[in-house]
């Protein structure tokens, strides 16, 4: 390993980088036996605790307490009804820039909303600028920046294949606290496939 590569890999210990393939230190059996991964878990959680303290003014105490007790928040009827109805109508037809990912028998379709894009719909811009949504993302994600917003459609069981879908197995993608959120256009029932997220 070159000196430059070692310095880069060492620096990444203190970041959210997580690739065992790209970073020789992360992939080191001995570094992990000596506690590297545990150290990074602790550092990630300490940093989040510090950021939650700094961002606590963004969220009511009741919501903060529920989030830390349960690890998630469910907020029904979160959006104003008029905005939700406009958003729902637009999202059912909006497909500009859609990308597809095939995993096992599932097709996931995604549209990234780029807020510099002149084709963005006003409802999405309204959602992005909604203070109560931004405050939730910033506090719960322990990161003081605006969220990345997508339209996502998960088509489960539509491909005829025996290949496994890794998204259907509970797994951990990262070692530090993170946040994801969904606004469902339809009620979540057993029939339309409830989402499991840990």
Short mmCIF file of C-alpha atoms in Angstrom, two decimals, residues 5-197:
data_model
loop_
_atom_site.label_atom_id
_atom_site.label_comp_id
_atom_site.label_asym_id
_atom_site.label_seq_id
_atom_site.Cartn_x
_atom_site.Cartn_y
_atom_site.Cartn_z
CA UNK A 5 -3.31 5.37 -0.12
CA UNK A 6 -2.59 4.70 3.56
CA UNK A 7 -3.16 8.38 4.47
CA UNK A 8 -6.43 8.41 2.51
CA UNK A 9 -7.61 5.14 4.09
CA UNK A 10 -6.63 6.33 7.58
CA UNK A 11 -8.45 9.65 7.12
CA UNK A 12 -11.62 7.77 6.11
CA UNK A 13 -11.75 6.13 9.57
CA UNK A 14 -13.18 9.46 10.78
CA UNK A 15 -15.79 9.77 8.01
CA UNK A 16 -18.93 7.88 7.02
CA UNK A 17 -17.01 5.88 4.38
CA UNK A 18 -17.77 2.17 4.68
CA UNK A 19 -16.37 0.22 1.74
CA UNK A 20 -14.29 -2.77 2.85
CA UNK A 21 -13.28 -3.20 -0.79
CA UNK A 22 -11.99 0.34 -1.38
CA UNK A 23 -10.35 0.86 2.02
CA UNK A 24 -7.62 -1.58 3.06
CA UNK A 25 -7.83 -0.56 6.72
CA UNK A 26 -11.60 -1.21 6.95
CA UNK A 27 -11.05 -4.60 5.37
CA UNK A 28 -8.17 -5.52 7.67
CA UNK A 29 -8.89 -8.60 9.79
CA UNK A 30 -6.44 -7.46 12.48
CA UNK A 31 -7.65 -3.86 12.64
CA UNK A 32 -11.19 -5.12 13.20
CA UNK A 33 -10.05 -7.75 15.75
CA UNK A 34 -8.41 -4.86 17.62
CA UNK A 35 -11.70 -2.95 17.72
CA UNK A 36 -11.69 -0.67 14.66
CA UNK A 37 -15.31 -1.35 13.73
CA UNK A 38 -16.49 -0.97 17.34
CA UNK A 39 -14.54 2.31 17.59
CA UNK A 40 -16.21 3.62 14.42
CA UNK A 41 -19.65 2.60 15.73
CA UNK A 42 -19.00 4.49 18.97
CA UNK A 43 -17.63 7.56 17.16
CA UNK A 44 -20.66 7.62 14.85
CA UNK A 45 -23.07 7.46 17.78
CA UNK A 46 -21.16 10.07 19.80
CA UNK A 47 -21.19 12.44 16.84
CA UNK A 48 -24.94 11.91 16.39
CA UNK A 49 -25.57 12.59 20.10
CA UNK A 50 -23.64 15.86 19.79
CA UNK A 51 -25.52 16.87 16.63
CA UNK A 52 -28.90 16.00 18.20
CA UNK A 53 -28.02 18.33 21.05
CA UNK A 54 -27.20 21.15 18.60
CA UNK A 55 -30.34 20.51 16.51
CA UNK A 56 -32.79 19.94 19.38
CA UNK A 57 -34.41 23.34 18.86
CA UNK A 58 -35.78 22.10 15.51
CA UNK A 59 -38.18 19.53 17.02
CA UNK A 60 -40.71 19.53 19.87
CA UNK A 61 -39.60 17.63 22.94
CA UNK A 62 -42.48 15.14 22.57
CA UNK A 63 -41.33 14.16 19.06
CA UNK A 64 -37.68 13.98 20.15
CA UNK A 65 -38.60 11.72 23.09
CA UNK A 66 -40.70 9.42 20.87
CA UNK A 67 -37.92 9.23 18.29
CA UNK A 68 -35.26 8.29 20.84
CA UNK A 69 -37.55 5.82 22.62
CA UNK A 70 -38.78 3.99 19.50
CA UNK A 71 -36.10 4.79 16.92
CA UNK A 72 -38.73 6.04 14.46
CA UNK A 73 -41.69 8.40 14.16
CA UNK A 74 -45.06 7.71 12.57
CA UNK A 75 -46.94 10.92 11.88
CA UNK A 76 -50.32 10.37 10.28
CA UNK A 77 -51.87 13.13 8.17
CA UNK A 78 -48.54 14.95 8.24
CA UNK A 79 -49.09 17.09 5.14
CA UNK A 80 -51.83 19.70 4.76
CA UNK A 81 -54.68 18.00 2.90
CA UNK A 82 -54.56 20.36 -0.07
CA UNK A 83 -50.80 19.85 -0.57
CA UNK A 84 -51.17 16.08 -0.18
CA UNK A 85 -53.95 15.95 -2.80
CA UNK A 86 -51.89 18.03 -5.26
CA UNK A 87 -48.78 15.94 -4.58
CA UNK A 88 -50.69 12.68 -4.99
CA UNK A 89 -52.19 13.73 -8.34
CA UNK A 90 -48.78 14.78 -9.68
CA UNK A 91 -46.85 11.77 -8.35
CA UNK A 92 -49.22 9.25 -9.91
CA UNK A 93 -48.23 10.49 -13.38
CA UNK A 94 -44.76 12.08 -13.00
CA UNK A 95 -42.04 9.90 -14.56
CA UNK A 96 -39.50 12.34 -15.98
CA UNK A 97 -35.97 10.95 -15.54
CA UNK A 98 -37.12 7.62 -14.09
CA UNK A 99 -34.42 5.00 -13.43
CA UNK A 100 -35.02 1.30 -12.82
CA UNK A 101 -33.19 -1.18 -10.65
CA UNK A 102 -33.83 -4.94 -10.85
CA UNK A 103 -33.09 -7.04 -7.77
CA UNK A 104 -34.46 -10.55 -7.67
CA UNK A 105 -38.12 -10.48 -8.73
CA UNK A 106 -38.50 -6.79 -7.80
CA UNK A 107 -38.33 -3.73 -10.03
CA UNK A 108 -37.70 -0.47 -8.19
CA UNK A 109 -38.38 2.71 -10.16
CA UNK A 110 -36.94 5.98 -8.90
CA UNK A 111 -37.02 9.64 -9.89
CA UNK A 112 -34.57 11.98 -8.16
CA UNK A 113 -35.94 15.47 -7.70
CA UNK A 114 -33.24 17.97 -8.60
CA UNK A 115 -34.34 21.33 -7.23
CA UNK A 116 -32.35 23.23 -9.82
CA UNK A 117 -34.36 21.49 -12.55
CA UNK A 118 -36.78 23.80 -14.35
CA UNK A 119 -39.15 20.86 -14.89
CA UNK A 120 -39.76 20.28 -11.20
CA UNK A 121 -43.37 20.45 -10.16
CA UNK A 122 -44.46 23.11 -7.67
CA UNK A 123 -45.79 20.48 -5.25
CA UNK A 124 -42.33 18.98 -4.85
CA UNK A 125 -40.80 22.40 -4.28
CA UNK A 126 -43.50 23.06 -1.66
CA UNK A 127 -42.61 19.79 0.04
CA UNK A 128 -38.89 20.60 0.00
CA UNK A 129 -39.56 24.01 1.56
CA UNK A 130 -41.91 22.68 4.26
CA UNK A 131 -40.20 23.65 7.53
CA UNK A 132 -41.72 20.88 9.61
CA UNK A 133 -40.46 18.26 7.14
CA UNK A 134 -36.99 19.80 6.97
CA UNK A 135 -36.81 20.01 10.76
CA UNK A 136 -37.70 16.32 11.08
CA UNK A 137 -35.05 15.27 8.57
CA UNK A 138 -32.37 17.49 10.03
CA UNK A 139 -32.95 16.42 13.63
CA UNK A 140 -33.64 12.71 13.11
CA UNK A 141 -30.80 12.38 10.61
CA UNK A 142 -28.43 14.35 12.87
CA UNK A 143 -27.36 16.35 9.81
CA UNK A 144 -28.13 20.00 9.20
CA UNK A 145 -28.90 19.82 5.48
CA UNK A 146 -31.96 19.42 3.30
CA UNK A 147 -33.11 15.91 2.44
CA UNK A 148 -32.70 14.21 -0.92
CA UNK A 149 -36.19 13.53 -2.28
CA UNK A 150 -37.24 10.77 -4.67
CA UNK A 151 -40.37 9.37 -6.14
CA UNK A 152 -40.06 5.62 -5.60
CA UNK A 153 -42.26 2.82 -6.84
CA UNK A 154 -41.47 -0.73 -5.71
CA UNK A 155 -42.98 -3.39 -7.99
CA UNK A 156 -42.65 -6.58 -5.97
CA UNK A 157 -42.87 -10.01 -7.59
CA UNK A 158 -43.07 -8.81 -11.19
CA UNK A 159 -39.99 -10.56 -12.61
CA UNK A 160 -39.84 -14.28 -13.27
CA UNK A 161 -36.53 -15.23 -11.66
CA UNK A 162 -35.08 -17.35 -8.89
CA UNK A 163 -32.43 -14.71 -8.12
CA UNK A 164 -32.71 -13.39 -4.55
CA UNK A 165 -33.64 -9.78 -3.79
CA UNK A 166 -31.15 -8.57 -1.13
CA UNK A 167 -33.56 -5.80 -0.12
CA UNK A 168 -36.00 -8.40 1.22
CA UNK A 169 -33.56 -9.54 3.91
CA UNK A 170 -33.15 -7.34 6.96
CA UNK A 171 -29.64 -5.93 6.80
CA UNK A 172 -27.50 -3.03 7.96
CA UNK A 173 -26.03 -0.76 5.30
CA UNK A 174 -24.10 1.49 7.61
CA UNK A 175 -22.49 1.80 11.05
CA UNK A 176 -23.86 5.20 12.11
CA UNK A 177 -27.36 6.59 12.71
CA UNK A 178 -29.15 7.60 9.53
CA UNK A 179 -32.69 8.48 8.52
CA UNK A 180 -35.12 7.54 5.78
CA UNK A 181 -38.73 8.58 5.44
CA UNK A 182 -41.65 7.78 3.19
CA UNK A 183 -44.84 9.62 2.36
CA UNK A 184 -47.29 6.95 1.27
CA UNK A 185 -49.86 7.87 -1.35
CA UNK A 186 -51.93 4.79 -0.52
CA UNK A 187 -52.84 3.31 2.84
CA UNK A 188 -50.35 0.61 3.80
CA UNK A 189 -52.09 -2.76 4.07
CA UNK A 190 -51.02 -6.41 4.12
CA UNK A 191 -52.22 -6.68 0.51
CA UNK A 192 -50.10 -3.89 -0.96
CA UNK A 193 -46.94 -4.88 0.88
CA UNK A 194 -45.96 -3.05 4.06
CA UNK A 195 -42.40 -1.77 4.18
CA UNK A 196 -40.03 -3.19 6.79
CA UNK A 197 -37.22 -0.88 7.85
#
